[in-house]
Amino acid sequence: MSTPHQYRITPKDPGAHIFEIALTVARPDPSGQVFSIAAWVPGSYMIRDLARHVVSIRAEADGQEIGLTKIDKSSWQADACDVAITLTAEIFAYDLNVRGAHLDTTHGFFDGACVFPAVVGQEDLACELEILQPDGRAGSDWRVVTSMRAIDAPRYGFGRFAAEDYAELIDHPVEMGDIQIGEFEAGGIPHVIAVRGHVHFDIARICHDLSTLCSYHLKLMGTPKGFDRYVFLLYVQEDAYGGLEHRWSSSLACSRRDLPQRGESGVSARYRKFLGLCSHEYFHLWNVKRMSPEKFTPHDLLAEVHTGLLWVFEGITSYYDHLALVRSGLVTTTSYLEHLGRAITRLTRNRGRFRQTLEESSFNAWTHFYQQNPNSSNAIVSYYTKGSLVALALDLTIRKDTDGKASLDDVMHECWSRYGESAEGMPERGIESVARAVSGLELADFFERFVRGTTDLPLQGLLKEVGVNLHMRPASNGNDLGGKPGAKNGAPAPWIGAELADSAGKSTFGVVHSGSPAEKAGIAPGDVAVALDNLRLGADTIDIRLREHHVGDTVTISVFRDEHLMKFQVKLAAPPEDTCYLELQSDPDARIKKMRDAWLKGA
Ligand SMILES: [Zn+2]
């Protein structure tokens, strides 16, 4: 049996944010071992060139330094050598993010892709990792939380860990510091939530709710082979939101206001969003981590990997994240419909849905979704939002056309049994062939129009079939996210079609919608608002200013573009009906009620 690669990580200088990594390779490539650091982090589809954070790197063999040559932006080659090589690197870690590495005197966190070099050509070999405590005062009372299997470490302590191969080594993020820990079971499997950040909240309630949620997912999808533990690593800040999926854990960030306080009952929109985030990352342990696109098997971490399927892995996950909340009883049907209404509102306001298909959105994630510009809302569509609504439309279409005999649940079960835990992964049209096979429906037209085309989804008709009425109305004001009937008092303000937001003491135009009065008049993203008809205009006053006029009036909007004062004649339009809310039909017939229960209760 081959000797595992020996990795060691030391929080070497927390004050200077430096991790030191040592890697010993027992049998290096005799013609000159190549080492590389990932250009991107699995699950986050953007080139980040993580090797740029390497501060120093050297190699030695038999206690002697040997040559190490940089051969491209991410890789180094050691001199030819036929004994064990130890590579030592210092890495600057100051990217506080769910997919980054961060070290200071209060804590350390890393995603393995950011810090561990790969031994090129020997990625399949087992790896052992030693996590050392920092020297000095920082870290004396730190705990360590990771889903990596411990081989010699106390529970929540520093020590030695093991992974089957490099892919697994970088799939267990590690948090170290002053951490609150909650433990619970789901499906008989131990789960942990580890929370960092000074925060008071009801951890017992969160453990209870997550247990309900994880149990639901395990029942829906079945327990994967070897799934014997799970860790939610949560970092709480004043204002944060995000998550990254792993096979045995997830790394999450949220706002302290998202978490329930002791004694608080009910589920606020913020707590629903937090539970939705946990649910999303947990569903990924099947959908993308153990069942992934064929193009991702194995991952090439040095360059972009393009697939038209991200909507399946992110969009369908975004559909099930909140659906699981209502099906498991954590949120009410009304709360779930509010969430869906908000998603439909986001898609309706996104004019880019007519310009980019869902498949193109997936394929171009690297350069478009992850690198947006001020025109993105007019030019691209989100494979999360549209993907989740295509999943809803597909689910309801299958339910309707099979008279309730099949659903998206069956499609996901069949995808899992065909492509889950397989070495091959899902081919580019895999979901389509499975959906056809499971439902017995043709569906070619569905995928052509809604995945490879830009036709709007027929959600109103589909929702009606499950006893839900879809209503559209104009936005009440600039903060109206949809999901609710909206204010009844008075007509909505006339519309210019440009968003205004405050930052750094200025009100600046952001998105200027395609074909809107603001675009026709010449207002551009980045223009700083000054006045409307000579009265001060800002994000706080735009609604008031616009309400002083009528649809069809022409007003003068003054802005600064750089240092130039510019004036535009803007003809006010009627606001579009781009805001959605959903209502349960009060008295559906028995067939519709049965369909609705099957959908929302998973019955
Ligand atoms: Zn996701």
Coordinates of C-alpha atoms and ligand atoms in Angstrom, one line a residue:
M1 CA 0.0 0.0 0.0
S2 CA 1.2 3.5 -0.9
T3 CA 2.2 5.9 1.9
P4 CA -0.4 8.6 2.2
H5 CA 0.6 12.2 1.4
Q6 CA 1.3 14.0 4.7
Y7 CA -0.1 17.4 4.9
R8 CA 0.3 19.7 7.9
I9 CA -1.2 23.1 8.4
T10 CA -0.1 25.6 11.1
P11 CA -1.7 28.9 11.9
K12 CA 1.9 30.3 11.8
D13 CA 1.3 33.9 12.3
P14 CA -2.3 34.8 13.0
G15 CA -1.5 38.5 13.3
A16 CA 0.0 38.5 9.8
H17 CA -2.7 36.1 8.5
I18 CA -0.2 33.4 7.4
F19 CA -0.9 29.7 7.4
E20 CA 2.1 27.5 6.8
I21 CA 1.5 24.3 4.8
A22 CA 3.9 21.4 4.7
L23 CA 3.4 18.5 2.4
T24 CA 5.5 15.4 2.3
V25 CA 5.3 13.1 -0.8
A26 CA 6.9 9.7 -0.2
R27 CA 7.3 8.8 -3.9
P28 CA 7.5 11.9 -6.0
D29 CA 7.5 11.7 -9.8
P30 CA 11.2 10.8 -10.5
S31 CA 11.3 13.1 -13.5
G32 CA 10.3 16.1 -11.4
Q33 CA 7.2 16.3 -9.2
V34 CA 4.6 18.9 -10.1
F35 CA 2.5 20.6 -7.5
S36 CA -0.5 22.9 -8.2
I37 CA -2.9 25.1 -6.3
A38 CA -6.5 25.3 -7.6
A39 CA -7.7 28.2 -9.8
W40 CA -11.2 27.8 -8.5
V41 CA -13.1 26.3 -5.6
P42 CA -15.6 23.5 -6.3
G43 CA -19.1 24.9 -6.2
S44 CA -18.1 28.5 -6.9
Y45 CA -17.7 28.9 -10.7
M46 CA -15.2 31.7 -11.0
I47 CA -11.5 31.7 -11.7
R48 CA -9.8 33.0 -8.6
D49 CA -6.2 31.8 -9.2
L50 CA -5.7 30.9 -5.5
A51 CA -1.9 30.4 -6.0
R52 CA -1.7 34.2 -6.0
H53 CA -2.0 34.0 -2.2
V54 CA 1.3 32.0 -1.9
V55 CA 3.8 34.2 -0.1
S56 CA 6.7 31.8 -0.2
I57 CA 7.3 28.2 -1.3
R58 CA 10.2 25.8 -1.2
A59 CA 11.0 22.1 -1.5
E60 CA 13.5 19.9 0.3
A61 CA 14.6 16.3 0.1
D62 CA 16.9 14.5 2.6
G63 CA 17.1 17.8 4.6
Q64 CA 18.5 19.6 1.6
E65 CA 16.7 22.3 -0.3
I66 CA 16.1 21.3 -3.9
G67 CA 15.1 23.4 -7.0
L68 CA 11.5 24.3 -7.4
T69 CA 10.5 26.1 -10.7
K70 CA 7.2 27.9 -11.3
I71 CA 5.9 26.5 -14.5
D72 CA 2.6 28.4 -14.9
K73 CA 0.3 30.6 -12.8
S74 CA -0.8 27.7 -10.5
S75 CA 2.0 25.1 -10.7
W76 CA 5.5 24.4 -9.6
Q77 CA 7.9 21.6 -10.6
A78 CA 10.5 20.2 -8.2
D79 CA 13.9 19.0 -9.5
A80 CA 14.1 15.3 -10.4
C81 CA 14.4 13.4 -7.1
D82 CA 13.9 9.8 -6.1
V83 CA 13.4 10.2 -2.3
A84 CA 10.6 11.9 -0.3
I85 CA 10.1 15.6 -1.0
T86 CA 8.6 18.1 1.5
L87 CA 7.0 21.2 0.0
T88 CA 6.6 24.1 2.4
A89 CA 4.4 27.1 1.6
E90 CA 3.3 30.2 3.4
I91 CA -0.2 31.3 2.4
F92 CA -1.8 34.7 3.0
A93 CA -5.3 34.0 4.4
Y94 CA -7.5 37.1 4.7
D95 CA -10.5 36.4 2.6
L96 CA -13.4 36.1 5.0
N97 CA -15.8 34.1 2.9
V98 CA -17.5 30.7 2.8
R99 CA -15.1 29.6 0.1
G100 CA -12.0 31.3 1.3
A101 CA -9.3 31.1 3.9
H102 CA -9.1 33.5 6.8
L103 CA -6.8 33.7 9.8
D104 CA -6.4 36.3 12.5
T105 CA -5.9 36.4 16.2
T106 CA -9.5 35.4 16.9
H107 CA -10.0 32.4 14.6
G108 CA -8.9 30.5 11.5
F109 CA -11.0 29.1 8.6
F110 CA -10.0 27.5 5.4
D111 CA -11.5 25.7 2.4
G112 CA -8.9 23.1 1.5
A113 CA -8.8 24.2 -2.2
C114 CA -7.4 27.6 -1.0
V115 CA -4.5 26.2 0.9
F116 CA -3.6 22.6 0.0
P117 CA -1.3 22.0 -3.1
A118 CA -2.2 18.9 -5.2
V119 CA 0.4 16.3 -6.0
V120 CA -0.2 16.2 -9.7
G121 CA -0.6 12.7 -11.0
Q122 CA -1.0 11.3 -7.5
E123 CA -4.4 12.9 -6.6
D124 CA -5.9 9.5 -6.0
L125 CA -3.6 8.7 -3.1
A126 CA -4.8 8.9 0.5
C127 CA -4.0 12.0 2.5
E128 CA -3.4 12.6 6.1
L129 CA -3.7 16.1 7.6
E130 CA -2.2 17.4 10.9
I131 CA -3.8 20.6 12.1
L132 CA -1.6 22.4 14.6
Q133 CA -2.4 24.9 17.2
P134 CA -0.9 28.4 16.7
D135 CA 2.1 29.3 18.9
G136 CA 1.7 31.9 21.6
R137 CA -1.4 33.3 23.2
A138 CA -3.8 33.2 20.2
G139 CA -5.4 29.8 20.0
S140 CA -4.8 28.4 23.4
D141 CA -8.6 28.0 23.9
W142 CA -9.5 27.4 20.3
R143 CA -11.7 24.5 19.3
V144 CA -11.5 22.8 15.9
V145 CA -14.6 21.8 13.9
T146 CA -14.5 19.9 10.6
S147 CA -16.2 16.9 9.1
M148 CA -12.9 15.3 8.2
R149 CA -12.4 11.9 9.9
A150 CA -10.1 12.2 12.9
I151 CA -7.4 9.6 13.3
D152 CA -5.7 11.1 16.3
A153 CA -7.5 14.2 17.7
P154 CA -9.8 14.8 20.6
R155 CA -13.4 15.8 19.8
Y156 CA -13.3 19.4 18.6
G157 CA -9.5 19.5 19.1
F158 CA -6.3 19.9 17.1
G159 CA -4.7 16.7 15.8
R160 CA -4.5 14.3 12.9
F161 CA -7.2 13.7 10.3
A162 CA -7.5 11.5 7.2
A163 CA -9.1 11.7 3.7
E164 CA -9.3 9.1 1.0
D165 CA -7.8 11.2 -1.7
Y166 CA -7.1 14.9 -2.6
A167 CA -10.7 15.6 -3.7
E168 CA -11.9 14.5 -0.2
L169 CA -9.1 16.4 1.5
I170 CA -10.3 19.7 0.0
D171 CA -14.0 18.8 0.7
H172 CA -13.8 19.3 4.5
P173 CA -13.6 23.0 5.4
V174 CA -12.1 23.6 8.9
E175 CA -13.0 26.2 11.4
M176 CA -10.9 26.9 14.5
G177 CA -11.6 29.4 17.3
D178 CA -14.2 30.3 19.9
I179 CA -17.1 28.2 18.6
Q180 CA -20.6 27.5 19.9
I181 CA -21.6 23.9 19.1
G182 CA -25.0 22.3 18.8
E183 CA -25.4 18.6 18.3
F184 CA -28.4 16.7 17.0
E185 CA -29.4 13.6 15.1
A186 CA -31.3 13.2 11.8
G187 CA -32.0 9.8 10.4
G188 CA -30.0 8.3 13.2
I189 CA -26.9 10.1 11.9
P190 CA -25.0 12.6 14.2
H191 CA -25.1 16.2 13.0
V192 CA -23.3 19.3 14.3
I193 CA -23.8 23.0 13.9
A194 CA -20.8 25.1 14.8
V195 CA -21.3 28.8 15.1
R196 CA -18.7 31.5 15.1
G197 CA -19.3 35.1 15.7
H198 CA -20.4 36.9 18.8
V199 CA -24.1 36.1 18.8
H200 CA -26.9 35.2 21.2
F201 CA -29.6 33.0 19.7
D202 CA -31.7 30.0 20.4
I203 CA -29.3 27.2 19.4
A204 CA -31.6 24.5 20.9
R205 CA -34.4 25.6 18.5
I206 CA -32.0 25.7 15.5
C207 CA -30.9 22.1 16.4
H208 CA -34.5 21.0 16.6
D209 CA -35.5 22.7 13.3
L210 CA -32.4 21.4 11.5
S211 CA -33.1 17.9 12.7
T212 CA -36.6 18.1 11.2
L213 CA -35.3 19.5 8.0
C214 CA -32.4 17.0 7.5
S215 CA -34.6 14.1 8.4
Y216 CA -37.0 15.2 5.7
H217 CA -34.2 15.3 3.1
L218 CA -32.8 12.0 4.1
K219 CA -36.3 10.4 3.8
L220 CA -36.8 12.1 0.4
M221 CA -33.5 11.2 -1.2
G222 CA -32.2 8.2 0.9
T223 CA -29.0 8.0 2.9
P224 CA -26.0 7.9 0.7
K225 CA -23.3 5.3 1.1
G226 CA -20.9 6.1 3.9
F227 CA -22.9 9.2 5.0
D228 CA -22.3 8.9 8.8
R229 CA -21.9 12.6 9.9
Y230 CA -22.6 16.1 8.8
V231 CA -21.4 19.5 10.0
F232 CA -22.9 23.0 9.4
L233 CA -20.1 25.5 9.8
L234 CA -21.8 28.9 10.3
Y235 CA -20.2 32.3 10.5
V236 CA -22.4 35.1 11.8
Q237 CA -21.8 38.7 10.9
E238 CA -23.9 41.9 11.0
D239 CA -24.8 41.5 7.3
A240 CA -23.8 38.4 5.4
Y241 CA -25.4 35.6 3.4
G242 CA -23.9 32.7 1.5
G243 CA -23.1 29.1 1.5
L244 CA -20.9 26.5 0.0
E245 CA -21.7 22.8 -0.3
H246 CA -19.5 19.8 0.6
R247 CA -20.2 16.1 0.9
W248 CA -20.2 15.9 4.7
S249 CA -20.6 19.6 5.6
S250 CA -21.4 23.0 4.4
S251 CA -19.9 26.4 5.1
L252 CA -22.5 29.1 5.7
A253 CA -22.6 32.8 6.5
C254 CA -25.7 34.7 7.7
S255 CA -26.7 37.9 9.5
R256 CA -27.1 37.8 13.3
R257 CA -30.7 39.1 12.7
D258 CA -31.5 35.9 10.7
L259 CA -31.3 33.8 13.8
P260 CA -34.2 33.3 16.3
Q261 CA -33.8 34.6 19.9
R262 CA -34.7 32.4 22.9
G263 CA -38.4 32.7 23.5
E264 CA -39.1 33.7 20.0
S265 CA -41.7 31.6 18.1
G266 CA -43.0 31.6 14.6
V267 CA -40.8 31.8 11.5
S268 CA -39.8 35.3 10.3
A269 CA -38.9 35.9 6.6
R270 CA -35.3 36.2 7.8
Y271 CA -35.3 32.9 9.7
R272 CA -37.1 31.3 6.7
K273 CA -34.2 32.5 4.5
F274 CA -31.7 31.0 6.9
L275 CA -33.5 27.7 7.1
G276 CA -33.7 27.8 3.3
L277 CA -29.9 28.3 3.1
C278 CA -29.3 25.3 5.3
S279 CA -31.8 23.3 3.3
H280 CA -30.1 24.3 0.1
E281 CA -26.6 23.3 1.1
Y282 CA -27.9 20.1 2.6
F283 CA -29.8 19.1 -0.6
H284 CA -26.5 19.6 -2.4
L285 CA -25.0 16.7 -0.5
W286 CA -26.9 14.6 -3.1
N287 CA -27.4 17.1 -6.0
V288 CA -24.0 18.1 -7.2
K289 CA -21.7 16.6 -4.5
R290 CA -22.5 12.9 -5.1
M291 CA -24.4 13.4 -8.3
S292 CA -22.7 15.9 -10.6
P293 CA -22.5 16.8 -14.3
E294 CA -20.4 14.3 -16.4
K295 CA -18.2 17.3 -17.2
F296 CA -17.2 17.6 -13.5
T297 CA -15.9 14.0 -13.2
P298 CA -13.2 14.5 -12.3
H299 CA -12.9 18.2 -11.6
D300 CA -10.2 20.1 -13.4
L301 CA -9.4 22.8 -10.9
L302 CA -6.9 24.7 -13.0
A303 CA -9.4 26.0 -15.7
E304 CA -13.1 26.6 -16.2
V305 CA -15.3 23.6 -16.8
H306 CA -18.4 24.4 -18.8
T307 CA -21.7 22.7 -18.5
G308 CA -25.2 23.6 -19.5
L309 CA -26.5 21.8 -16.4
L310 CA -25.8 24.2 -13.5
W311 CA -29.6 25.0 -13.5
V312 CA -30.2 21.3 -12.6
F313 CA -27.7 21.4 -9.7
E314 CA -28.4 24.9 -8.5
G315 CA -32.0 25.6 -9.8
I316 CA -33.5 22.3 -8.7
T317 CA -31.7 22.6 -5.4
S318 CA -33.2 26.1 -5.0
Y319 CA -36.6 24.6 -5.7
Y320 CA -36.3 21.9 -3.1
D321 CA -34.7 24.1 -0.4
H322 CA -37.9 25.9 0.5
L323 CA -40.2 23.2 -0.7
A324 CA -38.6 21.0 2.0
L325 CA -39.5 23.7 4.6
V326 CA -43.2 23.6 3.9
R327 CA -43.3 19.8 3.4
S328 CA -41.5 19.2 6.8
G329 CA -43.9 21.6 8.5
L330 CA -41.2 24.2 9.4
V331 CA -43.1 26.9 7.6
T332 CA -46.7 27.4 6.7
T333 CA -48.1 27.2 3.2
T334 CA -48.7 31.0 3.3
S335 CA -45.1 31.5 4.1
Y336 CA -44.0 29.2 1.3
L337 CA -46.2 30.9 -1.2
E338 CA -44.7 34.3 -0.2
H339 CA -41.3 32.9 -0.9
L340 CA -42.4 31.6 -4.3
G341 CA -44.1 34.9 -5.1
R342 CA -40.9 36.7 -4.4
A343 CA -38.9 34.3 -6.7
I344 CA -41.5 34.9 -9.5
T345 CA -41.1 38.7 -8.9
R346 CA -37.3 38.5 -9.3
L347 CA -37.6 36.6 -12.5
T348 CA -40.3 38.9 -13.9
R349 CA -38.2 42.0 -13.2
N350 CA -35.2 40.4 -14.9
R351 CA -35.4 41.5 -18.6
G352 CA -32.4 39.3 -19.3
R353 CA -34.7 36.3 -19.3
F354 CA -35.6 37.3 -22.9
R355 CA -31.9 37.4 -24.0
Q356 CA -30.3 34.4 -22.3
T357 CA -31.5 30.9 -22.0
L358 CA -31.2 28.8 -18.9
E359 CA -28.7 26.5 -20.6
E360 CA -26.6 29.5 -21.7
S361 CA -26.8 31.0 -18.2
S362 CA -25.4 27.7 -16.8
F363 CA -22.7 27.5 -19.5
N364 CA -21.6 31.1 -19.1
A365 CA -21.7 31.2 -15.2
W366 CA -17.9 31.8 -15.1
T367 CA -17.9 35.0 -17.0
H368 CA -21.5 36.3 -16.7
F369 CA -23.3 35.2 -13.6
Y370 CA -20.2 35.4 -11.4
Q371 CA -18.9 38.6 -13.0
Q372 CA -21.8 40.8 -13.4
N373 CA -21.8 44.3 -14.9
P374 CA -24.4 47.1 -14.6
N375 CA -26.3 45.7 -17.6
S376 CA -26.5 42.1 -16.3
S377 CA -30.2 42.4 -15.3
N378 CA -31.0 43.2 -18.9
A379 CA -28.7 40.6 -20.5
I380 CA -28.5 37.5 -18.3
V381 CA -30.9 35.3 -16.3
S382 CA -30.1 33.6 -13.0
Y383 CA -29.8 29.8 -13.2
Y384 CA -30.8 29.8 -9.5
T385 CA -34.0 31.8 -9.8
K386 CA -35.2 30.7 -13.3
G387 CA -33.8 27.2 -12.6
S388 CA -35.9 26.9 -9.4
L389 CA -39.0 28.1 -11.3
V390 CA -38.4 25.8 -14.3
A391 CA -38.1 23.0 -11.6
L392 CA -41.5 24.1 -10.3
A393 CA -43.0 24.2 -13.8
L394 CA -41.6 20.8 -14.6
D395 CA -42.9 19.3 -11.3
L396 CA -46.4 20.8 -11.9
T397 CA -46.4 19.8 -15.6
I398 CA -45.5 16.2 -14.7
R399 CA -48.1 16.1 -11.9
K400 CA -50.8 17.5 -14.2
D401 CA -50.1 15.4 -17.3
T402 CA -49.7 12.1 -15.4
D403 CA -52.8 12.9 -13.3
G404 CA -50.6 12.9 -10.2
K405 CA -49.0 9.6 -10.8
A406 CA -45.5 11.0 -11.2
S407 CA -43.6 14.1 -10.0
L408 CA -40.2 15.8 -10.0
D409 CA -39.5 13.7 -6.8
D410 CA -39.6 10.6 -9.0
V411 CA -37.3 12.2 -11.6
M412 CA -34.8 13.1 -8.8
H413 CA -34.9 9.5 -7.4
E414 CA -34.3 8.1 -10.9
C415 CA -31.5 10.6 -11.6
W416 CA -29.9 9.6 -8.2
S417 CA -30.1 5.9 -9.0
R418 CA -28.6 6.4 -12.5
Y419 CA -26.0 9.0 -11.9
G420 CA -25.6 9.3 -8.1
E421 CA -22.3 8.0 -6.6
S422 CA -21.2 7.0 -10.1
A423 CA -17.9 7.7 -11.7
E424 CA -19.5 9.1 -14.8
G425 CA -21.9 11.7 -13.7
M426 CA -25.0 13.2 -15.5
P427 CA -24.6 13.7 -19.3
E428 CA -25.7 17.1 -20.6
R429 CA -29.2 16.0 -21.5
G430 CA -29.4 13.4 -18.7
I431 CA -32.3 15.1 -16.8
E432 CA -34.4 15.2 -19.9
S433 CA -34.1 11.6 -20.7
V434 CA -34.9 10.7 -17.1
A435 CA -37.9 13.0 -17.0
R436 CA -39.3 11.5 -20.1
A437 CA -38.7 7.9 -18.9
V438 CA -40.2 8.5 -15.5
S439 CA -43.3 10.4 -16.6
G440 CA -43.9 8.7 -20.0
L441 CA -44.4 12.3 -21.3
E442 CA -42.8 13.7 -24.4
L443 CA -41.5 16.9 -22.7
A444 CA -39.2 17.8 -25.7
D445 CA -41.2 21.0 -26.2
F446 CA -40.9 21.9 -22.5
F447 CA -37.1 21.8 -22.5
E448 CA -36.8 23.5 -25.9
R449 CA -39.0 26.4 -24.8
F450 CA -38.0 26.9 -21.2
V451 CA -34.4 25.6 -20.9
R452 CA -33.1 26.2 -24.4
G453 CA -35.5 29.0 -25.2
T454 CA -36.6 32.2 -23.6
T455 CA -40.4 31.7 -23.5
D456 CA -42.0 32.8 -20.2
L457 CA -43.0 29.9 -18.0
P458 CA -46.8 29.1 -17.9
L459 CA -46.9 29.3 -14.1
Q460 CA -50.3 30.9 -13.8
G461 CA -52.0 28.0 -15.5
L462 CA -49.9 25.3 -13.7
L463 CA -50.4 26.8 -10.3
K464 CA -54.2 27.0 -10.9
E465 CA -54.2 23.2 -11.3
V466 CA -52.9 22.8 -7.8
G467 CA -55.3 25.3 -6.3
V468 CA -53.1 28.4 -6.2
N469 CA -54.0 31.7 -7.9
L470 CA -51.1 33.8 -9.2
H471 CA -51.6 37.6 -9.3
M472 CA -49.4 40.3 -10.8
R473 CA -49.5 43.9 -9.7
P474 CA -47.2 47.0 -9.9
A475 CA -44.6 47.4 -7.2
S476 CA -45.8 49.5 -4.2
N477 CA -42.4 51.2 -3.8
G478 CA -38.6 50.6 -4.3
N479 CA -38.4 48.1 -1.4
D480 CA -41.3 45.9 -2.6
L481 CA -40.0 42.4 -3.0
G482 CA -43.4 40.9 -3.9
G483 CA -45.0 37.8 -2.3
K484 CA -47.8 39.8 -0.7
P485 CA -50.9 41.5 -2.0
G486 CA -49.3 44.9 -1.4
A487 CA -50.6 48.2 0.0
K488 CA -54.2 49.0 -1.0
N489 CA -53.9 52.8 -0.5
G490 CA -53.7 54.8 -3.7
A491 CA -52.3 54.2 -7.1
P492 CA -48.6 53.2 -7.5
A493 CA -46.1 55.9 -8.4
P494 CA -45.4 56.6 -12.1
W495 CA -42.3 54.6 -13.3
I496 CA -39.0 55.6 -14.8
G497 CA -37.4 52.1 -14.8
A498 CA -34.1 52.9 -13.1
E499 CA -33.1 51.7 -9.6
L500 CA -31.7 54.3 -7.2
A501 CA -29.7 53.2 -4.1
D502 CA -27.7 55.0 -1.4
S503 CA -24.1 54.3 -0.9
A504 CA -21.2 56.4 0.5
G505 CA -23.6 59.3 1.1
K506 CA -24.8 59.5 -2.5
S507 CA -27.8 58.2 -4.3
T508 CA -26.6 56.4 -7.4
F509 CA -28.6 54.9 -10.3
G510 CA -27.9 51.1 -10.6
V511 CA -29.8 49.0 -13.1
V512 CA -31.5 51.0 -15.9
H513 CA -34.0 48.6 -17.4
S514 CA -34.1 47.9 -21.1
G515 CA -36.6 50.0 -22.9
S516 CA -37.5 52.0 -19.8
P517 CA -38.2 55.8 -19.8
A518 CA -34.9 56.3 -18.0
E519 CA -32.9 54.4 -20.6
K520 CA -34.7 56.3 -23.5
A521 CA -33.9 59.6 -21.8
G522 CA -30.2 58.8 -21.4
I523 CA -29.8 58.1 -17.7
A524 CA -26.9 55.6 -17.1
P525 CA -25.8 53.3 -14.3
G526 CA -23.5 55.2 -12.0
D527 CA -25.2 58.5 -12.5
V528 CA -25.5 60.3 -9.2
A529 CA -29.1 61.7 -8.7
V530 CA -29.4 65.4 -8.0
A531 CA -32.9 66.7 -8.6
L532 CA -36.2 66.0 -10.2
D533 CA -37.7 69.2 -11.6
N534 CA -35.3 71.2 -9.4
L535 CA -36.3 69.4 -6.1
R536 CA -33.7 67.2 -4.4
L537 CA -33.8 63.6 -5.7
G538 CA -32.4 60.6 -3.7
A539 CA -33.2 57.0 -2.9
D540 CA -35.2 58.3 0.0
T541 CA -37.3 60.8 -2.0
I542 CA -37.8 59.2 -5.4
D543 CA -41.2 57.7 -4.6
I544 CA -42.4 61.0 -3.1
R545 CA -41.2 63.0 -6.1
L546 CA -42.7 60.6 -8.6
R547 CA -46.0 60.5 -6.9
E548 CA -46.2 64.3 -7.4
H549 CA -46.7 63.6 -11.1
H550 CA -48.8 61.5 -13.4
V551 CA -48.2 58.9 -16.0
G552 CA -47.5 60.7 -19.3
D553 CA -45.9 63.8 -17.6
T554 CA -42.4 64.7 -18.7
V555 CA -40.0 65.6 -15.8
T556 CA -36.4 66.9 -15.8
I557 CA -34.0 64.6 -13.9
S558 CA -30.5 66.1 -13.1
V559 CA -27.5 63.9 -12.4
F560 CA -23.8 64.1 -12.0
R561 CA -21.9 61.9 -14.4
D562 CA -18.4 62.1 -13.0
E563 CA -18.1 65.9 -12.5
H564 CA -20.5 66.9 -15.3
L565 CA -24.0 68.1 -14.4
M566 CA -26.5 66.6 -16.9
K567 CA -30.2 67.0 -17.4
F568 CA -32.6 64.5 -18.9
Q569 CA -36.2 64.8 -20.0
V570 CA -38.0 61.7 -18.8
K571 CA -41.5 60.8 -19.8
L572 CA -43.1 59.0 -16.9
A573 CA -44.7 55.6 -17.7
A574 CA -47.2 53.4 -16.0
P575 CA -45.4 51.0 -13.7
P576 CA -45.2 47.4 -15.1
E577 CA -47.1 44.7 -13.3
D578 CA -43.9 42.9 -12.4
T579 CA -44.7 42.0 -8.8
C580 CA -46.2 38.6 -8.0
Y581 CA -48.2 37.2 -5.1
L582 CA -49.9 33.8 -4.7
E583 CA -53.1 32.9 -3.0
L584 CA -54.6 29.6 -2.1
Q585 CA -58.0 29.0 -3.8
S586 CA -60.4 28.9 -0.9
D587 CA -62.6 26.2 -2.2
P588 CA -60.8 23.9 -4.6
D589 CA -62.5 20.7 -5.8
A590 CA -61.4 17.4 -4.4
R591 CA -59.1 16.6 -7.3
I592 CA -57.3 19.9 -7.1
K593 CA -57.0 19.6 -3.3
K594 CA -55.5 16.2 -3.6
M595 CA -53.0 17.5 -6.2
R596 CA -52.1 20.4 -3.9
D597 CA -51.6 18.2 -0.9
A598 CA -49.4 15.8 -2.9
W599 CA -47.3 18.8 -4.0
L600 CA -47.0 20.7 -0.7
K601 CA -47.1 17.8 1.7
G602 CA -45.1 15.4 -0.4
A603 CA -47.9 12.9 0.2
Ligands
ZN1 ZN -26.2 25.9 -4.4

